[in-house]
Coordinates of C-alpha atoms in Angstrom, one line a residue:
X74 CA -79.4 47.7 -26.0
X75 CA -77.8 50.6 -23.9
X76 CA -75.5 49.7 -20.6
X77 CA -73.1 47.0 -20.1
X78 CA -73.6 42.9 -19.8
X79 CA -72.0 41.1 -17.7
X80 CA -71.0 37.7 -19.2
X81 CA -69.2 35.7 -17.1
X82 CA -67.7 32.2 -18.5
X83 CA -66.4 34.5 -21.5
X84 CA -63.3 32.1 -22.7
X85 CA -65.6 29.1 -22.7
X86 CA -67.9 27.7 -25.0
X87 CA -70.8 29.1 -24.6
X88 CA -69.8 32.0 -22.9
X89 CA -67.6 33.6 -25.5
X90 CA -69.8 33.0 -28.3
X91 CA -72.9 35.5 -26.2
X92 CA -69.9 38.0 -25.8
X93 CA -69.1 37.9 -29.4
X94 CA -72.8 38.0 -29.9
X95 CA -73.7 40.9 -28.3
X96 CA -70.4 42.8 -29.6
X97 CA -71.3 41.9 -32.7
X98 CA -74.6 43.8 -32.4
X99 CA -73.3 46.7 -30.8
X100 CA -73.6 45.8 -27.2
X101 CA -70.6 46.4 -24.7
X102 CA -69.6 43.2 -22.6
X103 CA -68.1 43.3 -19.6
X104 CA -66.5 39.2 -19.5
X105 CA -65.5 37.1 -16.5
X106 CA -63.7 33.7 -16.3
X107 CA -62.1 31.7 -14.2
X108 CA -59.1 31.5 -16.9
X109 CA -58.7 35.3 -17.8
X110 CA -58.0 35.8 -21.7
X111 CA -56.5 39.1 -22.5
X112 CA -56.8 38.6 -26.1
X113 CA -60.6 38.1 -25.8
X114 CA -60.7 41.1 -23.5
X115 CA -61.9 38.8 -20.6
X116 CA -60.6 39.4 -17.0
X117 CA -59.7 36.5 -14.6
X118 CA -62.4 36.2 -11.6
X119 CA -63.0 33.5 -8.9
X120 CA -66.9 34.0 -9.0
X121 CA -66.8 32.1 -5.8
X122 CA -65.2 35.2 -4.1
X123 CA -67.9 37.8 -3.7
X124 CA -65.2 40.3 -2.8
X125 CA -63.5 40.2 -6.0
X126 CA -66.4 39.9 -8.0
X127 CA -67.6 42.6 -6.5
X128 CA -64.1 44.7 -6.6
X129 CA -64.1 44.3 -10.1
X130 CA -67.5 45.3 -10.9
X131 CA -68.3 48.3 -8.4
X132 CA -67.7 51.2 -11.0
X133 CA -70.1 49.4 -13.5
X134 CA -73.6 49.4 -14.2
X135 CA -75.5 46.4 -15.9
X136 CA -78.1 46.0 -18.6
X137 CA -78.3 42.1 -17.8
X138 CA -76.1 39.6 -16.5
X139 CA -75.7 36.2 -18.5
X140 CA -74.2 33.5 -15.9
X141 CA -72.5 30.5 -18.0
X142 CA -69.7 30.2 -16.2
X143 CA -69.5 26.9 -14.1
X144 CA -68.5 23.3 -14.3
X145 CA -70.5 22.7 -17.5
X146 CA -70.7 19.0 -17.3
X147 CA -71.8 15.9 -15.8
X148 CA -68.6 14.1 -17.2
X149 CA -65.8 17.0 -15.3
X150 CA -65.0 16.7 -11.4
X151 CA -67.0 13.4 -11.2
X152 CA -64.5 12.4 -8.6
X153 CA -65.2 15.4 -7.1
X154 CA -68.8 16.2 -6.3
X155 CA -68.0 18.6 -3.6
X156 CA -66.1 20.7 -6.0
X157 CA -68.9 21.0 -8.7
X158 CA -71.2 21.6 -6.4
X159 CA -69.6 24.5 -4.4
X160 CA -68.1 25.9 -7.6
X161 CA -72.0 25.9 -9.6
X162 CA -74.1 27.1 -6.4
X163 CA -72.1 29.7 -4.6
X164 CA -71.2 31.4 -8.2
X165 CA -74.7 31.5 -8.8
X166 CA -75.6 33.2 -5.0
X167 CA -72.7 35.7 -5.7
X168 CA -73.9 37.2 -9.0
X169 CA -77.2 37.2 -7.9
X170 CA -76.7 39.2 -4.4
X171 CA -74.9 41.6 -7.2
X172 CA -78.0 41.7 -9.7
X173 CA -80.7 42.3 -6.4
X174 CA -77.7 44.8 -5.0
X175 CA -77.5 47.0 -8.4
X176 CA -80.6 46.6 -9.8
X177 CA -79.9 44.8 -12.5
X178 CA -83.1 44.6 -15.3
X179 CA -82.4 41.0 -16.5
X180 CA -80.5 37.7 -15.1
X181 CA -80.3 34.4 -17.4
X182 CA -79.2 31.7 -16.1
X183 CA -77.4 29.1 -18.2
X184 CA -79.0 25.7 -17.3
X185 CA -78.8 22.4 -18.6
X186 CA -81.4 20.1 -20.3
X187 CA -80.1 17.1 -17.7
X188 CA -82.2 18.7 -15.2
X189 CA -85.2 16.7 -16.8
X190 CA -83.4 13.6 -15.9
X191 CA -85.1 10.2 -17.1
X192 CA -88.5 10.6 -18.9
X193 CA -90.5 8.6 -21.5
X194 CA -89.9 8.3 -24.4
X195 CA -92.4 9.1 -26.3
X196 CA -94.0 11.6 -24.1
X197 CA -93.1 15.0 -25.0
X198 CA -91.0 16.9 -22.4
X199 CA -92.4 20.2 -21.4
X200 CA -90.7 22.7 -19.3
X201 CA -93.7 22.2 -16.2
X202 CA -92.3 18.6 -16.3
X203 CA -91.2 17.7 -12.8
X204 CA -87.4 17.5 -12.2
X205 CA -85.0 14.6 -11.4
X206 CA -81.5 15.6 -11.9
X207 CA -79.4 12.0 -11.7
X208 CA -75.7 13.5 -11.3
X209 CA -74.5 16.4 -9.1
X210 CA -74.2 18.6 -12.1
X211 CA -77.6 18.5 -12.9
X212 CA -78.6 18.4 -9.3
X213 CA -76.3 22.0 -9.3
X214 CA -78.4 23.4 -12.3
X215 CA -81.7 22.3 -10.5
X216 CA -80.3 24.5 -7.4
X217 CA -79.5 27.3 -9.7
X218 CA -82.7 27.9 -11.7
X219 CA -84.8 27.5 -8.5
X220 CA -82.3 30.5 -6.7
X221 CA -82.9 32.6 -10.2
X222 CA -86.8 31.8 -9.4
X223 CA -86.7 32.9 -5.4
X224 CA -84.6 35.8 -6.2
X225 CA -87.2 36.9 -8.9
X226 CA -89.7 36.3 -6.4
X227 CA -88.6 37.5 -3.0
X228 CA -86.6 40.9 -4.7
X229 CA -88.5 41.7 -7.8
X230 CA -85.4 40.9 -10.0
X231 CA -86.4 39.6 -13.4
X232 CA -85.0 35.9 -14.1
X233 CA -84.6 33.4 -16.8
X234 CA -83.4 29.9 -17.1
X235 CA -82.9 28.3 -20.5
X236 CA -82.2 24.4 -20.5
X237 CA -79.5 23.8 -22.8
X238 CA -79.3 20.6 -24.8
X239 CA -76.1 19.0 -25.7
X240 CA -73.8 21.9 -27.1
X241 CA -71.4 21.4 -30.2
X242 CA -69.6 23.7 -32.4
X243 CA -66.0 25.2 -32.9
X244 CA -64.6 26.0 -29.7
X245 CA -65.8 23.1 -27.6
X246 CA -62.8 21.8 -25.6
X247 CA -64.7 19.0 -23.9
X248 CA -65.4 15.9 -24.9
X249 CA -67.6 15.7 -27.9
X250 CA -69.2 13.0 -29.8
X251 CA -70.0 15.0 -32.8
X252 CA -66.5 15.7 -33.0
X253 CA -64.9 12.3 -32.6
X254 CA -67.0 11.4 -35.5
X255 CA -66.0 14.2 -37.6
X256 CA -62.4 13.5 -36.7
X257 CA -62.2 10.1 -37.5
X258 CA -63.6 10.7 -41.2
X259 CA -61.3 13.4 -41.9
X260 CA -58.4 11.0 -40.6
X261 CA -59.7 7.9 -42.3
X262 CA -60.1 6.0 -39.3
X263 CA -63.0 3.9 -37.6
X264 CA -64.9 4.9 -34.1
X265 CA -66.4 2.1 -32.3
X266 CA -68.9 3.9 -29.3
X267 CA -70.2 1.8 -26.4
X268 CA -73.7 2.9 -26.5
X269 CA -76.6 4.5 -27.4
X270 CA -77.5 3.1 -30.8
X271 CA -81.2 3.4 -30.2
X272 CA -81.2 6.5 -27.7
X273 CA -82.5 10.0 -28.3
X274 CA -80.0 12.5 -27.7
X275 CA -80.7 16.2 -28.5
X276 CA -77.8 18.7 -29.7
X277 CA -77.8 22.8 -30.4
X278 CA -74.7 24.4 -32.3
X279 CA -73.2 27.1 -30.1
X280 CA -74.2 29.9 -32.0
X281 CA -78.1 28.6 -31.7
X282 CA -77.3 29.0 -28.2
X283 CA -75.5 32.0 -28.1
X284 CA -78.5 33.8 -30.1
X285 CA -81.1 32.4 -27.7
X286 CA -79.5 33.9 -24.5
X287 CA -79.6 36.9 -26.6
X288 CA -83.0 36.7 -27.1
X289 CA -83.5 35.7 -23.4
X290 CA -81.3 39.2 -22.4
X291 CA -83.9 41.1 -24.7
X292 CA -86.8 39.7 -24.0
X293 CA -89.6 42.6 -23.2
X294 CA -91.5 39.9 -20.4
X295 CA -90.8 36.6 -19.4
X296 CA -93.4 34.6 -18.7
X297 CA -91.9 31.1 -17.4
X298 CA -89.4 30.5 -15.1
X299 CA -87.6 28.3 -17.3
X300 CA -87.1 27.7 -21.4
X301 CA -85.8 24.4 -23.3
X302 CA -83.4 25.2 -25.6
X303 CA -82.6 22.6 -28.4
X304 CA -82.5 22.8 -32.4
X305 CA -85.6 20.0 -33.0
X306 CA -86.6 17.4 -31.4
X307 CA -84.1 14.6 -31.2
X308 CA -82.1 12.1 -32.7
X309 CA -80.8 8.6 -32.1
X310 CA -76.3 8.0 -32.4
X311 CA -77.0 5.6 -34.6
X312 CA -79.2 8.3 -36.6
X313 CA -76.2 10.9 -35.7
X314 CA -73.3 8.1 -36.8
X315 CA -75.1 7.8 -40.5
X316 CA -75.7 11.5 -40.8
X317 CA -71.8 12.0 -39.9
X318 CA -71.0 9.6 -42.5
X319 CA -73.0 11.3 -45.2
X320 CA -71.4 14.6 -44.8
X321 CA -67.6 13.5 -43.8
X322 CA -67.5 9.9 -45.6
X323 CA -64.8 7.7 -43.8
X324 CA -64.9 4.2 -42.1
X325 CA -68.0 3.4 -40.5
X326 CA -68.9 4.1 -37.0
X327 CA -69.7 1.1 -34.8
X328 CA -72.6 2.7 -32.0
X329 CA -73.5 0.1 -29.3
X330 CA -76.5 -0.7 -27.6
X331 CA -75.4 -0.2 -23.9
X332 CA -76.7 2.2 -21.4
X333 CA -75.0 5.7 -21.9
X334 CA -73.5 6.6 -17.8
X335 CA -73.5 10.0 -18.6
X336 CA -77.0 10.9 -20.1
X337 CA -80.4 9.6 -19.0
X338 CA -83.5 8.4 -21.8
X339 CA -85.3 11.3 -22.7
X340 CA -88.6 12.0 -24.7
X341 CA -89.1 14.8 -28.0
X342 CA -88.5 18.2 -26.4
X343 CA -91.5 21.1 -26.6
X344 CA -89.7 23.8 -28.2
X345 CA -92.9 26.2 -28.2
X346 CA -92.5 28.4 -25.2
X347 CA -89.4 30.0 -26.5
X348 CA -90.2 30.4 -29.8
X349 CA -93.9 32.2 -28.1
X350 CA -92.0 34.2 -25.7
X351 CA -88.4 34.5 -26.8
X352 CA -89.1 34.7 -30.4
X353 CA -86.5 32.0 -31.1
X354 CA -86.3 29.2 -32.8
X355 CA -82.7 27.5 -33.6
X356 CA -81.8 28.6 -37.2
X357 CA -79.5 25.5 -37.8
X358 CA -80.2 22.0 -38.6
X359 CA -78.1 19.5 -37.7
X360 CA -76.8 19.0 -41.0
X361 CA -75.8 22.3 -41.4
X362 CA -74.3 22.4 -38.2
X363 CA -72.1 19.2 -39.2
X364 CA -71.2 21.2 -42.2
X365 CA -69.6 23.9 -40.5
X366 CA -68.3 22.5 -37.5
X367 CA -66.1 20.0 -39.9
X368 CA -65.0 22.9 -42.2
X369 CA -63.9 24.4 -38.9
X370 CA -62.2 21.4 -37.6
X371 CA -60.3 21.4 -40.9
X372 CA -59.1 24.5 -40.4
X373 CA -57.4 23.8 -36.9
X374 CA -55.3 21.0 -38.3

Protein backbone atom coordinates (compact mmCIF):
# COMPACT_ATOMS: atom_id res chain seq x y z
CA UNK A 1 0.00 0.00 0.00
CA UNK A 2 1.53 3.43 -0.98
CA UNK A 3 0.84 6.70 1.36
CA UNK A 4 0.64 7.03 5.01
CA UNK A 5 -2.13 5.62 7.69
CA UNK A 6 -3.21 7.26 10.21
CA UNK A 7 -3.70 5.05 13.31
CA UNK A 8 -4.80 6.74 16.13
CA UNK A 9 -5.04 4.78 19.65
CA UNK A 10 -1.36 3.51 18.72
CA UNK A 11 -0.14 2.67 22.47
CA UNK A 12 -3.31 0.76 23.08
CA UNK A 13 -4.39 -2.58 22.54
CA UNK A 14 -5.60 -2.77 19.51
CA UNK A 15 -4.23 0.13 18.19
CA UNK A 16 -0.59 -0.65 18.30
CA UNK A 17 -0.89 -4.14 17.15
CA UNK A 18 -2.62 -2.48 13.33
CA UNK A 19 0.56 -0.16 13.52
CA UNK A 20 2.87 -2.90 14.02
CA UNK A 21 0.86 -4.66 11.43
CA UNK A 22 1.05 -2.50 8.74
CA UNK A 23 4.94 -1.67 9.51
CA UNK A 24 5.42 -5.09 9.43
CA UNK A 25 4.22 -5.23 5.84
CA UNK A 26 5.82 -2.33 4.64
CA UNK A 27 3.28 0.35 5.28
CA UNK A 28 4.26 3.76 6.86
CA UNK A 29 2.01 4.72 10.10
CA UNK A 30 1.50 7.85 11.15
CA UNK A 31 0.22 6.92 15.23
CA UNK A 32 -1.88 9.11 17.55
CA UNK A 33 -2.80 8.58 21.31
CA UNK A 34 -3.95 10.25 24.00
CA UNK A 35 -0.69 8.91 26.04
CA UNK A 36 2.14 9.76 23.40
CA UNK A 37 4.86 6.82 23.42
CA UNK A 38 8.14 7.88 21.93
CA UNK A 39 9.55 4.51 21.93
CA UNK A 40 6.63 3.19 19.76
CA UNK A 41 7.03 6.33 17.61
CA UNK A 42 3.48 7.51 18.61
CA UNK A 43 2.81 11.25 19.15
CA UNK A 44 0.53 12.51 22.06
CA UNK A 45 -2.97 14.07 20.56
CA UNK A 46 -6.22 15.08 22.23
CA UNK A 47 -8.43 13.88 19.21
CA UNK A 48 -11.09 15.90 20.86
CA UNK A 49 -9.14 19.04 19.67
CA UNK A 50 -9.69 19.47 15.95
CA UNK A 51 -6.97 22.10 16.05
CA UNK A 52 -4.27 19.89 17.12
CA UNK A 53 -5.27 17.05 15.30
CA UNK A 54 -5.32 18.97 12.56
CA UNK A 55 -1.87 20.90 13.35
CA UNK A 56 -0.22 17.73 13.45
CA UNK A 57 -1.45 16.25 10.44
CA UNK A 58 -1.60 19.22 7.75
CA UNK A 59 1.73 18.27 5.96
CA UNK A 60 0.52 14.59 5.59
CA UNK A 61 -1.35 12.78 3.13
CA UNK A 62 -3.41 9.57 4.01
CA UNK A 63 -3.91 6.14 2.41
CA UNK A 64 -6.69 5.28 5.15
CA UNK A 65 -7.38 6.26 8.57
CA UNK A 66 -7.99 3.39 11.24
CA UNK A 67 -9.87 5.08 14.38
CA UNK A 68 -9.37 2.78 17.65
CA UNK A 69 -8.66 5.26 19.76
CA UNK A 70 -11.44 5.86 22.44
CA UNK A 71 -12.69 4.68 25.78
CA UNK A 72 -12.69 1.05 24.76
CA UNK A 73 -15.04 -0.32 27.31
CA UNK A 74 -18.24 -0.56 28.95
CA UNK A 75 -16.47 -1.28 32.35
CA UNK A 76 -14.01 2.45 32.20
CA UNK A 77 -15.68 5.93 33.15
CA UNK A 78 -18.95 4.10 34.26
CA UNK A 79 -19.24 6.84 36.78
CA UNK A 80 -18.73 9.05 34.13
CA UNK A 81 -21.04 8.80 31.14
CA UNK A 82 -20.61 12.28 29.99
CA UNK A 83 -16.93 11.68 29.71
CA UNK A 84 -17.20 8.50 27.51
CA UNK A 85 -19.49 9.85 25.54
CA UNK A 86 -17.94 13.23 24.61
CA UNK A 87 -14.48 11.53 24.47
CA UNK A 88 -15.97 8.49 21.73
CA UNK A 89 -18.27 10.87 19.55
CA UNK A 90 -16.41 14.11 19.07
CA UNK A 91 -13.12 12.00 18.27
CA UNK A 92 -14.94 10.25 15.76
CA UNK A 93 -16.57 13.87 14.13
CA UNK A 94 -12.94 15.21 14.22
CA UNK A 95 -11.14 12.56 12.10
CA UNK A 96 -13.83 12.28 9.89
CA UNK A 97 -14.22 16.18 8.95
CA UNK A 98 -10.28 15.36 8.30
CA UNK A 99 -10.91 12.17 6.06
CA UNK A 100 -14.00 14.32 3.88
CA UNK A 101 -11.40 17.48 4.12
CA UNK A 102 -8.21 15.47 2.54
CA UNK A 103 -9.72 13.03 0.64
CA UNK A 104 -8.95 10.23 2.34
CA UNK A 105 -9.69 6.67 0.22
CA UNK A 106 -10.65 4.55 3.28
CA UNK A 107 -11.97 5.12 7.07
CA UNK A 108 -12.47 1.99 9.52
CA UNK A 109 -14.04 2.47 12.31
CA UNK A 110 -13.25 0.33 15.36
CA UNK A 111 -16.64 -0.73 16.81
CA UNK A 112 -17.67 -3.03 19.26
CA UNK A 113 -19.77 -6.23 19.17
CA UNK A 114 -21.90 -4.67 22.38
CA UNK A 115 -23.69 -2.66 19.89
CA UNK A 116 -25.97 -5.87 19.24
CA UNK A 117 -26.98 -5.65 22.81
CA UNK A 118 -29.40 -8.49 24.07
CA UNK A 119 -30.42 -11.17 21.38
CA UNK A 120 -31.55 -14.79 21.42
CA UNK A 121 -29.75 -17.17 21.93
CA UNK A 122 -29.99 -19.39 19.61
CA UNK A 123 -30.69 -17.18 16.74
CA UNK A 124 -27.73 -16.33 14.80
CA UNK A 125 -26.68 -12.59 14.97
CA UNK A 126 -26.25 -11.06 11.66
CA UNK A 127 -24.84 -7.68 11.02
CA UNK A 128 -28.62 -6.30 9.49
CA UNK A 129 -29.75 -7.22 13.12
CA UNK A 130 -31.30 -4.25 14.70
CA UNK A 131 -29.30 -2.45 17.41
CA UNK A 132 -29.78 -1.91 21.19
CA UNK A 133 -26.71 -0.72 22.83
CA UNK A 134 -27.43 -1.20 26.87
CA UNK A 135 -24.47 1.01 28.24
CA UNK A 136 -23.22 4.40 27.06
CA UNK A 137 -20.20 2.82 25.49
CA UNK A 138 -22.03 0.82 23.26
CA UNK A 139 -24.59 3.55 22.79
CA UNK A 140 -21.10 5.71 21.64
CA UNK A 141 -20.13 2.96 19.13
CA UNK A 142 -23.75 2.93 17.77
CA UNK A 143 -23.21 6.85 17.24
CA UNK A 144 -19.97 6.25 15.66
CA UNK A 145 -20.71 3.61 12.90
CA UNK A 146 -23.85 5.42 11.97
CA UNK A 147 -21.56 9.03 11.50
CA UNK A 148 -18.92 6.57 9.37
CA UNK A 149 -22.29 5.56 7.42
CA UNK A 150 -23.66 9.42 6.84
CA UNK A 151 -20.28 10.58 6.08
CA UNK A 152 -19.91 7.75 3.41
CA UNK A 153 -23.19 8.79 2.25
CA UNK A 154 -23.51 12.58 2.24
CA UNK A 155 -19.46 13.12 1.06
CA UNK A 156 -18.65 10.04 -0.99
CA UNK A 157 -15.95 9.00 1.57
CA UNK A 158 -15.56 5.19 1.76
CA UNK A 159 -16.41 3.74 5.42
CA UNK A 160 -16.13 0.59 7.44
CA UNK A 161 -17.18 -0.50 10.76
CA UNK A 162 -16.06 -3.83 12.16
CA UNK A 163 -17.78 -5.07 15.43
CA UNK A 164 -15.19 -6.32 17.65
CA UNK A 165 -15.80 -9.13 20.01
CA UNK A 166 -14.14 -9.36 23.32
CA UNK A 167 -10.33 -8.68 22.68
CA UNK A 168 -7.51 -10.63 24.54
CA UNK A 169 -3.88 -10.97 23.97
CA UNK A 170 -0.47 -9.61 25.32
CA UNK A 171 -0.71 -6.07 25.78
CA UNK A 172 -4.25 -5.80 27.20
CA UNK A 173 -4.06 -3.45 30.26
CA UNK A 174 -7.70 -3.74 31.11
CA UNK A 175 -9.44 -6.01 32.87
CA UNK A 176 -9.45 -9.51 31.40
CA UNK A 177 -11.00 -12.67 32.31
CA UNK A 178 -8.88 -14.79 30.08
CA UNK A 179 -6.06 -13.41 31.98
CA UNK A 180 -7.15 -13.80 35.58
CA UNK A 181 -7.54 -17.34 34.73
CA UNK A 182 -4.23 -17.76 33.20
CA UNK A 183 -2.75 -15.98 36.23
CA UNK A 184 -4.13 -17.86 38.72
CA UNK A 185 -2.77 -21.25 37.23
CA UNK A 186 0.58 -20.10 36.73
CA UNK A 187 0.41 -18.86 40.55
CA UNK A 188 -1.26 -21.94 41.92
CA UNK A 189 -4.16 -20.25 43.16
CA UNK A 190 -8.12 -20.58 42.76
CA UNK A 191 -10.56 -17.90 40.96
CA UNK A 192 -14.04 -17.88 42.02
CA UNK A 193 -16.17 -15.62 39.14
CA UNK A 194 -19.71 -14.32 40.02
CA UNK A 195 -21.27 -15.22 36.77
CA UNK A 196 -21.75 -16.45 33.61
CA UNK A 197 -21.43 -20.20 33.85
CA UNK A 198 -23.92 -20.85 31.18
CA UNK A 199 -23.51 -17.59 29.05
CA UNK A 200 -21.98 -17.28 25.55
CA UNK A 201 -19.32 -14.86 25.38
CA UNK A 202 -17.27 -14.41 22.21
CA UNK A 203 -13.41 -13.48 22.19
CA UNK A 204 -10.75 -12.55 19.25
CA UNK A 205 -6.83 -12.52 19.97
CA UNK A 206 -5.47 -9.03 19.18
CA UNK A 207 -3.60 -10.01 16.32
CA UNK A 208 -7.01 -11.59 14.61
CA UNK A 209 -8.02 -8.14 15.06
CA UNK A 210 -5.21 -6.34 14.07
CA UNK A 211 -5.10 -8.43 10.62
CA UNK A 212 -8.79 -7.83 10.00
CA UNK A 213 -8.66 -4.01 10.13
CA UNK A 214 -5.88 -4.61 7.78
CA UNK A 215 -7.97 -6.36 5.61
CA UNK A 216 -10.71 -3.77 6.13
CA UNK A 217 -7.86 -0.84 5.06
CA UNK A 218 -7.33 -3.02 1.82
CA UNK A 219 -10.28 -3.96 0.92
CA UNK A 220 -10.96 -3.17 -3.07
CA UNK A 221 -15.11 -2.42 -2.18
CA UNK A 222 -17.01 -2.65 0.73
CA UNK A 223 -20.20 -3.67 0.47
CA UNK A 224 -21.91 -3.37 4.11
CA UNK A 225 -21.78 -0.73 6.33
CA UNK A 226 -20.69 -2.78 9.13
CA UNK A 227 -18.59 -6.34 9.72
CA UNK A 228 -18.64 -8.70 12.90
CA UNK A 229 -15.42 -9.57 13.82
CA UNK A 230 -14.99 -12.65 16.17
CA UNK A 231 -12.71 -15.90 15.91
CA UNK A 232 -16.00 -18.59 15.89
CA UNK A 233 -18.88 -18.61 17.18
CA UNK A 234 -18.96 -18.56 20.96
CA UNK A 235 -18.29 -20.08 24.08
CA UNK A 236 -19.75 -20.44 27.60
CA UNK A 237 -17.04 -19.32 31.01
CA UNK A 238 -17.75 -22.41 32.21
CA UNK A 239 -16.56 -23.81 28.65
CA UNK A 240 -13.62 -21.05 28.77
CA UNK A 241 -12.85 -21.97 32.79
CA UNK A 242 -12.24 -25.94 31.62
CA UNK A 243 -10.39 -24.97 28.50
CA UNK A 244 -7.99 -22.66 30.77
CA UNK A 245 -7.50 -25.45 32.95
CA UNK A 246 -6.44 -27.89 30.29
CA UNK A 247 -3.73 -25.67 28.95
CA UNK A 248 -2.48 -23.87 32.42
CA UNK A 249 -3.46 -26.76 35.03
CA UNK A 250 -3.92 -25.07 38.57
CA UNK A 251 -6.86 -24.99 41.10
CA UNK A 252 -10.07 -24.99 39.65
CA UNK A 253 -12.10 -22.12 38.71
CA UNK A 254 -15.40 -21.66 40.51
CA UNK A 255 -17.82 -19.66 37.39
CA UNK A 256 -21.27 -18.69 38.88
CA UNK A 257 -24.59 -18.61 37.50
CA UNK A 258 -25.53 -14.81 38.01
CA UNK A 259 -26.27 -12.29 35.48
CA UNK A 260 -22.90 -10.76 34.05
CA UNK A 261 -23.55 -6.38 34.55
CA UNK A 262 -21.25 -5.80 31.99
CA UNK A 263 -22.23 -7.95 28.93
CA UNK A 264 -25.75 -8.74 27.63
CA UNK A 265 -26.95 -12.64 26.35
CA UNK A 266 -26.06 -13.00 22.93
CA UNK A 267 -26.70 -15.63 20.05
CA UNK A 268 -23.78 -17.55 17.55
CA UNK A 269 -22.23 -14.67 15.53
CA UNK A 270 -22.49 -14.89 11.37
CA UNK A 271 -19.02 -14.55 10.49
CA UNK A 272 -19.72 -14.84 6.60
CA UNK A 273 -19.70 -11.24 5.34
CA UNK A 274 -16.16 -10.66 6.25
CA UNK A 275 -14.80 -13.60 5.22
CA UNK A 276 -16.96 -12.81 1.50
CA UNK A 277 -15.89 -9.34 1.42
CA UNK A 278 -12.79 -8.81 3.57
CA UNK A 279 -11.34 -12.12 2.85
CA UNK A 280 -10.80 -12.79 6.49
CA UNK A 281 -11.41 -15.23 8.64
CA UNK A 282 -9.57 -15.24 12.27
CA UNK A 283 -6.49 -17.61 11.94
CA UNK A 284 -6.45 -18.53 15.76
CA UNK A 285 -8.49 -20.73 17.79
CA UNK A 286 -8.99 -20.17 21.16
CA UNK A 287 -6.71 -22.71 22.21
CA UNK A 288 -4.04 -21.48 20.43
CA UNK A 289 -4.67 -18.14 21.48
CA UNK A 290 -4.56 -19.40 25.37
CA UNK A 291 -1.29 -20.90 24.34
CA UNK A 292 0.44 -17.86 23.51
CA UNK A 293 -1.08 -15.42 25.56
CA UNK A 294 0.15 -17.59 28.76
CA UNK A 295 3.67 -18.05 27.29
CA UNK A 296 3.50 -14.30 27.06
CA UNK A 297 2.29 -13.72 30.49
CA UNK A 298 5.27 -15.84 31.61
CA UNK A 299 7.51 -13.76 30.15
CA UNK A 300 6.44 -10.48 31.97
CA UNK A 301 6.81 -12.01 35.38
Amino acid sequence: MSGVVLVTGAAGLVGRAVASTLRRDGTAVLGLDLAGDPQGDVIACDLRDARQLAAITHSREFAAIVHCGAVSGPALHRDDPGHVARTNIESTVNLLELAVARGVPRFVFASSAAVYGRTPEDVAVEEERPLHPTSVYAATKVAGEALVEAFSRQYGLSGVSLRIAAVYGPGRRTPCVIRDMILAGQEERSVTLPHGRDRRYHYIHVEDVAEAIVAAVRAGSIRKPAYTIASDRGITMGALAELVRMIVPGPSVSVGVGDDPLSEPQGPYDLDAAALDLGWRARITLPEGIRSYAAALLQET
